[in-house]
mmCIF file of C-alpha atoms in Angstrom:
data_model
loop_
_atom_site.group_PDB
_atom_site.id
_atom_site.type_symbol
_atom_site.label_atom_id
_atom_site.label_comp_id
_atom_site.label_asym_id
_atom_site.label_seq_id
_atom_site.Cartn_x
_atom_site.Cartn_y
_atom_site.Cartn_z
ATOM 1 C CA MET Z 1 -49.809 3.462 -29.805
ATOM 2 C CA PHE Z 2 -51.061 6.368 -27.327
ATOM 3 C CA ALA Z 3 -48.318 5.314 -24.893
ATOM 4 C CA SER Z 4 -45.784 5.647 -27.918
ATOM 5 C CA LEU Z 5 -46.996 8.782 -28.891
ATOM 6 C CA ILE Z 6 -46.501 10.241 -25.345
ATOM 7 C CA THR Z 7 -43.130 8.970 -24.976
ATOM 8 C CA GLY Z 8 -41.886 10.299 -28.157
ATOM 9 C CA THR Z 9 -43.465 13.751 -27.240
ATOM 10 C CA MET Z 10 -41.763 13.669 -23.931
ATOM 11 C CA LEU Z 11 -38.340 12.484 -25.383
ATOM 12 C CA GLY Z 12 -38.492 15.231 -28.205
ATOM 13 C CA LEU Z 13 -39.497 18.013 -25.228
ATOM 14 C CA SER Z 14 -36.612 16.546 -23.175
ATOM 15 C CA VAL Z 15 -34.147 17.003 -26.344
ATOM 16 C CA ALA Z 16 -35.164 20.406 -27.180
ATOM 17 C CA ALA Z 17 -35.945 21.917 -23.602
ATOM 18 C CA PRO Z 18 -32.306 22.548 -22.449
ATOM 19 C CA PHE Z 19 -31.204 26.195 -23.551
ATOM 20 C CA GLY Z 20 -28.709 25.386 -26.291
ATOM 21 C CA PRO Z 21 -28.124 26.690 -29.994
ATOM 22 C CA ILE Z 22 -31.279 26.195 -31.463
ATOM 23 C CA SER Z 23 -33.368 27.875 -28.721
ATOM 24 C CA LEU Z 24 -30.896 30.614 -28.671
ATOM 25 C CA LEU Z 25 -31.345 31.040 -32.646
ATOM 26 C CA CYS Z 26 -35.146 31.026 -31.893
ATOM 27 C CA VAL Z 27 -35.078 33.761 -29.390
ATOM 28 C CA GLN Z 28 -32.688 35.881 -31.620
ATOM 29 C CA ARG Z 29 -34.586 35.461 -34.731
ATOM 30 C CA SER Z 30 -38.044 36.041 -33.267
ATOM 31 C CA ILE Z 31 -36.802 39.426 -31.825
ATOM 32 C CA LEU Z 32 -35.310 40.203 -35.099
ATOM 33 C CA ALA Z 33 -38.386 39.375 -37.206
ATOM 34 C CA GLY Z 34 -41.088 37.997 -35.183
ATOM 35 C CA PRO Z 35 -42.217 34.942 -33.809
ATOM 36 C CA TRP Z 36 -42.963 33.093 -37.035
ATOM 37 C CA LEU Z 37 -39.097 33.038 -38.168
ATOM 38 C CA GLY Z 38 -38.372 31.833 -34.572
ATOM 39 C CA VAL Z 39 -40.793 28.743 -35.216
ATOM 40 C CA ALA Z 40 -39.280 28.090 -38.617
ATOM 41 C CA THR Z 41 -36.043 27.861 -37.040
ATOM 42 C CA GLY Z 42 -37.135 25.348 -34.370
ATOM 43 C CA LEU Z 43 -39.078 23.247 -37.174
ATOM 44 C CA GLY Z 44 -35.886 22.716 -38.846
ATOM 45 C CA ALA Z 45 -34.226 21.090 -35.445
ATOM 46 C CA ALA Z 46 -37.586 19.387 -34.864
ATOM 47 C CA CYS Z 47 -37.477 17.528 -38.231
ATOM 48 C CA VAL Z 48 -33.919 16.521 -37.445
ATOM 49 C CA GLN Z 49 -35.197 15.010 -34.260
ATOM 50 C CA GLY Z 50 -37.859 13.196 -35.988
ATOM 51 C CA LEU Z 51 -35.410 11.741 -38.384
ATOM 52 C CA TYR Z 52 -33.015 10.590 -35.550
ATOM 53 C CA ALA Z 53 -36.076 8.865 -33.786
ATOM 54 C CA ALA Z 54 -36.575 7.103 -36.932
ATOM 55 C CA PHE Z 55 -32.910 6.239 -37.053
ATOM 56 C CA ALA Z 56 -33.204 4.968 -33.446
ATOM 57 C CA ILE Z 57 -36.353 2.817 -34.103
ATOM 58 C CA SER Z 58 -35.072 1.285 -37.396
ATOM 59 C CA GLY Z 59 -31.154 1.281 -37.356
ATOM 60 C CA ALA Z 60 -30.148 0.472 -33.845
ATOM 61 C CA GLY Z 61 -27.346 -1.914 -35.015
ATOM 62 C CA ILE Z 62 -25.759 0.820 -36.926
ATOM 63 C CA ALA Z 63 -25.702 3.256 -33.876
ATOM 64 C CA ALA Z 64 -22.260 2.134 -32.474
ATOM 65 C CA THR Z 65 -20.721 2.133 -35.999
ATOM 66 C CA TYR Z 66 -21.990 5.352 -36.803
ATOM 67 C CA LEU Z 67 -20.706 7.025 -33.567
ATOM 68 C CA ALA Z 68 -17.184 5.342 -33.584
ATOM 69 C CA GLU Z 69 -16.473 6.434 -37.477
ATOM 70 C CA TRP Z 70 -18.140 9.644 -37.703
ATOM 71 C CA GLY Z 71 -18.360 11.180 -34.083
ATOM 72 C CA GLN Z 72 -15.365 13.443 -34.472
ATOM 73 C CA ALA Z 73 -16.136 14.576 -37.701
ATOM 74 C CA VAL Z 74 -19.444 15.541 -36.719
ATOM 75 C CA ARG Z 75 -18.504 17.383 -33.784
ATOM 76 C CA LEU Z 76 -16.154 19.536 -35.841
ATOM 77 C CA ILE Z 77 -18.569 20.039 -38.448
ATOM 78 C CA SER Z 78 -21.166 21.241 -35.742
ATOM 79 C CA ALA Z 79 -18.529 23.581 -34.047
ATOM 80 C CA ALA Z 80 -17.845 25.434 -37.330
ATOM 81 C CA LEU Z 81 -21.506 25.776 -38.186
ATOM 82 C CA LEU Z 82 -22.193 27.262 -34.737
ATOM 83 C CA ILE Z 83 -19.043 29.528 -34.965
ATOM 84 C CA VAL Z 84 -20.074 30.669 -38.431
ATOM 85 C CA LEU Z 85 -23.556 31.407 -37.423
ATOM 86 C CA GLY Z 86 -22.284 33.064 -34.403
ATOM 87 C CA THR Z 87 -19.857 35.492 -35.994
ATOM 88 C CA ARG Z 88 -22.445 36.301 -38.511
ATOM 89 C CA VAL Z 89 -24.945 37.074 -35.367
ATOM 90 C CA LEU Z 90 -22.437 39.103 -33.770
ATOM 91 C CA LEU Z 91 -21.518 41.215 -36.912
ATOM 92 C CA ARG Z 92 -25.183 41.830 -37.786
ATOM 93 C CA ARG Z 93 -26.091 45.590 -37.444
ATOM 94 C CA PRO Z 94 -29.601 46.310 -35.918
ATOM 95 C CA PRO Z 95 -32.114 46.901 -38.519
ATOM 96 C CA VAL Z 96 -34.133 49.997 -38.820
ATOM 97 C CA ALA Z 97 -37.688 49.241 -38.750
ATOM 98 C CA GLN Z 98 -38.600 51.199 -42.146
ATOM 99 C CA THR Z 99 -35.874 49.300 -43.840
ATOM 100 C CA LEU Z 100 -35.919 45.896 -42.340
ATOM 101 C CA SER Z 101 -35.368 42.971 -44.713
ATOM 102 C CA ARG Z 102 -36.971 39.937 -42.822
ATOM 103 C CA PRO Z 103 -34.882 36.637 -43.233
ATOM 104 C CA ARG Z 104 -37.011 33.774 -45.286
ATOM 105 C CA ALA Z 105 -38.481 31.135 -43.378
ATOM 106 C CA HIS Z 106 -36.972 28.602 -45.305
ATOM 107 C CA VAL Z 107 -33.285 30.063 -44.994
ATOM 108 C CA ALA Z 108 -34.047 30.078 -41.153
ATOM 109 C CA PHE Z 109 -35.267 26.423 -41.249
ATOM 110 C CA ALA Z 110 -32.354 25.131 -43.602
ATOM 111 C CA SER Z 111 -29.754 26.859 -41.297
ATOM 112 C CA SER Z 112 -31.143 25.011 -37.823
ATOM 113 C CA PHE Z 113 -31.616 21.883 -39.568
ATOM 114 C CA SER Z 114 -28.065 21.811 -40.390
ATOM 115 C CA VAL Z 115 -26.879 22.832 -36.817
ATOM 116 C CA ALA Z 116 -29.108 20.358 -35.226
ATOM 117 C CA LEU Z 117 -28.134 17.506 -37.875
ATOM 118 C CA CYS Z 118 -24.444 17.878 -36.803
ATOM 119 C CA ASN Z 119 -24.743 18.631 -33.040
ATOM 120 C CA PRO Z 120 -24.052 16.080 -30.768
ATOM 121 C CA LEU Z 121 -26.402 17.367 -28.448
ATOM 122 C CA THR Z 122 -29.082 16.272 -30.675
ATOM 123 C CA VAL Z 123 -27.604 13.142 -31.901
ATOM 124 C CA LEU Z 124 -26.446 11.419 -28.672
ATOM 125 C CA PRO Z 125 -29.884 10.897 -26.867
ATOM 126 C CA TYR Z 126 -31.371 9.049 -30.141
ATOM 127 C CA LEU Z 127 -28.044 7.119 -30.386
ATOM 128 C CA LEU Z 128 -28.507 5.994 -26.554
ATOM 129 C CA VAL Z 129 -32.099 4.961 -27.461
ATOM 130 C CA ALA Z 130 -30.959 3.126 -30.295
ATOM 131 C CA SER Z 131 -28.350 1.196 -28.369
ATOM 132 C CA SER Z 132 -30.672 0.073 -25.607
ATOM 133 C CA ALA Z 133 -33.189 -0.670 -28.111
ATOM 134 C CA ALA Z 134 -30.497 -3.280 -29.801
ATOM 135 C CA THR Z 135 -30.567 -4.940 -26.431
ATOM 136 C CA ILE Z 136 -34.232 -5.621 -25.657
ATOM 137 C CA GLU Z 137 -37.152 -7.261 -27.361
ATOM 138 C CA ALA Z 138 -39.016 -5.364 -30.074
ATOM 139 C CA ALA Z 139 -41.915 -5.741 -28.007
ATOM 140 C CA ASP Z 140 -40.685 -3.726 -25.104
ATOM 141 C CA ALA Z 141 -38.816 -1.143 -27.233
ATOM 142 C CA PRO Z 142 -38.880 2.286 -25.622
ATOM 143 C CA LEU Z 143 -40.006 3.821 -29.058
ATOM 144 C CA THR Z 144 -42.049 2.568 -31.903
ATOM 145 C CA ALA Z 145 -43.045 4.158 -35.071
ATOM 146 C CA TRP Z 146 -45.621 6.003 -33.248
ATOM 147 C CA SER Z 147 -43.117 7.781 -31.424
ATOM 148 C CA ILE Z 148 -41.805 9.795 -34.466
ATOM 149 C CA PRO Z 149 -44.829 12.227 -34.735
ATOM 150 C CA GLY Z 150 -44.606 12.420 -30.856
ATOM 151 C CA VAL Z 151 -40.951 13.444 -30.985
ATOM 152 C CA LEU Z 152 -41.935 16.084 -33.890
ATOM 153 C CA VAL Z 153 -44.846 17.521 -31.710
ATOM 154 C CA GLY Z 154 -42.699 17.633 -28.297
ATOM 155 C CA ALA Z 155 -39.795 19.661 -29.986
ATOM 156 C CA THR Z 156 -41.890 21.916 -31.779
ATOM 157 C CA ALA Z 157 -44.091 22.876 -29.171
ATOM 158 C CA TRP Z 158 -41.172 23.859 -27.048
ATOM 159 C CA TYR Z 159 -39.455 25.775 -29.916
ATOM 160 C CA ALA Z 160 -42.710 27.484 -30.319
ATOM 161 C CA ALA Z 161 -42.941 28.488 -26.839
ATOM 162 C CA VAL Z 162 -39.726 30.000 -26.853
ATOM 163 C CA SER Z 163 -40.209 31.811 -30.036
ATOM 164 C CA THR Z 164 -43.602 33.442 -28.838
ATOM 165 C CA ALA Z 165 -42.243 34.507 -25.425
ATOM 166 C CA ALA Z 166 -39.380 36.290 -26.965
ATOM 167 C CA ALA Z 167 -41.557 37.678 -29.684
ATOM 168 C CA MET Z 168 -43.405 39.401 -27.132
ATOM 169 C CA PHE Z 169 -40.329 41.592 -26.049
ATOM 170 C CA ARG Z 170 -39.839 42.635 -29.672
ATOM 171 C CA SER Z 171 -41.632 45.895 -29.704
ATOM 172 C CA SER Z 172 -39.874 47.205 -26.327
ATOM 173 C CA LEU Z 173 -36.496 46.712 -27.430
ATOM 174 C CA SER Z 174 -34.727 49.810 -28.529
ATOM 175 C CA GLU Z 175 -31.885 49.684 -31.358
ATOM 176 C CA GLY Z 176 -29.210 49.725 -28.617
ATOM 177 C CA ALA Z 177 -30.872 46.738 -26.518
ATOM 178 C CA THR Z 178 -31.182 44.743 -29.889
ATOM 179 C CA ARG Z 179 -27.276 45.323 -30.584
ATOM 180 C CA VAL Z 180 -26.416 43.970 -27.147
ATOM 181 C CA LEU Z 181 -28.694 41.002 -27.862
ATOM 182 C CA ASN Z 182 -26.963 40.253 -31.013
ATOM 183 C CA HIS Z 183 -23.582 40.351 -29.651
ATOM 184 C CA ALA Z 184 -24.781 38.399 -26.465
ATOM 185 C CA ALA Z 185 -25.957 35.728 -28.977
ATOM 186 C CA GLY Z 186 -23.411 35.857 -31.199
ATOM 187 C CA THR Z 187 -21.005 35.311 -28.327
ATOM 188 C CA LEU Z 188 -22.995 32.352 -26.954
ATOM 189 C CA LEU Z 189 -23.183 30.575 -30.114
ATOM 190 C CA ILE Z 190 -19.675 30.766 -30.551
ATOM 191 C CA GLY Z 191 -18.945 29.468 -27.104
ATOM 192 C CA PHE Z 192 -21.321 26.726 -27.817
ATOM 193 C CA GLY Z 193 -19.070 25.887 -30.829
ATOM 194 C CA LEU Z 194 -15.787 26.189 -29.095
ATOM 195 C CA MET Z 195 -17.080 23.712 -26.612
ATOM 196 C CA VAL Z 196 -18.388 21.077 -28.915
ATOM 197 C CA GLY Z 197 -15.305 21.485 -30.885
ATOM 198 C CA CYS Z 198 -13.006 21.036 -28.032
ATOM 199 C CA ARG Z 199 -14.806 17.834 -26.419
#
């Protein structure tokens, strides 16, 4: 049990840790409205990782079919979501502190959930685990049901750390610096979208 939990934690951390679209959204939203919004964003992606871990454990035989039939559609949907999010961030005006209307946590959760659900960078590691699980004995499987909460913990811990670190710089950023951050974040998200769509 403990070994499976640790394996899941390391897997969730390793999938989340490369600085991609979700980490970027956590940073941008934490600076915009505080660390809790960044954590809500990361939690949406972490829940998707938990779902894919469950899929890898119980649906290994479906992995190849899923990838072959829906891989291109998933990639294009992910690209479109990233480009839309990037455009919205790029066009957002820095809010005045007195009139700041904070995005809601459930909206941040839902948007990152949607991006992670369709992001090949999130899907592929768990499909690889599922494919390997289909070729070995159940007793030697790399993941078990106890790995699912580990995946959630590992991914959430990474996104919480990123959000907390980003929020520390929030009070020291001027309106001009926030505008530059939005432009950079929006451009990078659009770039991620184009990279995913053109693969």
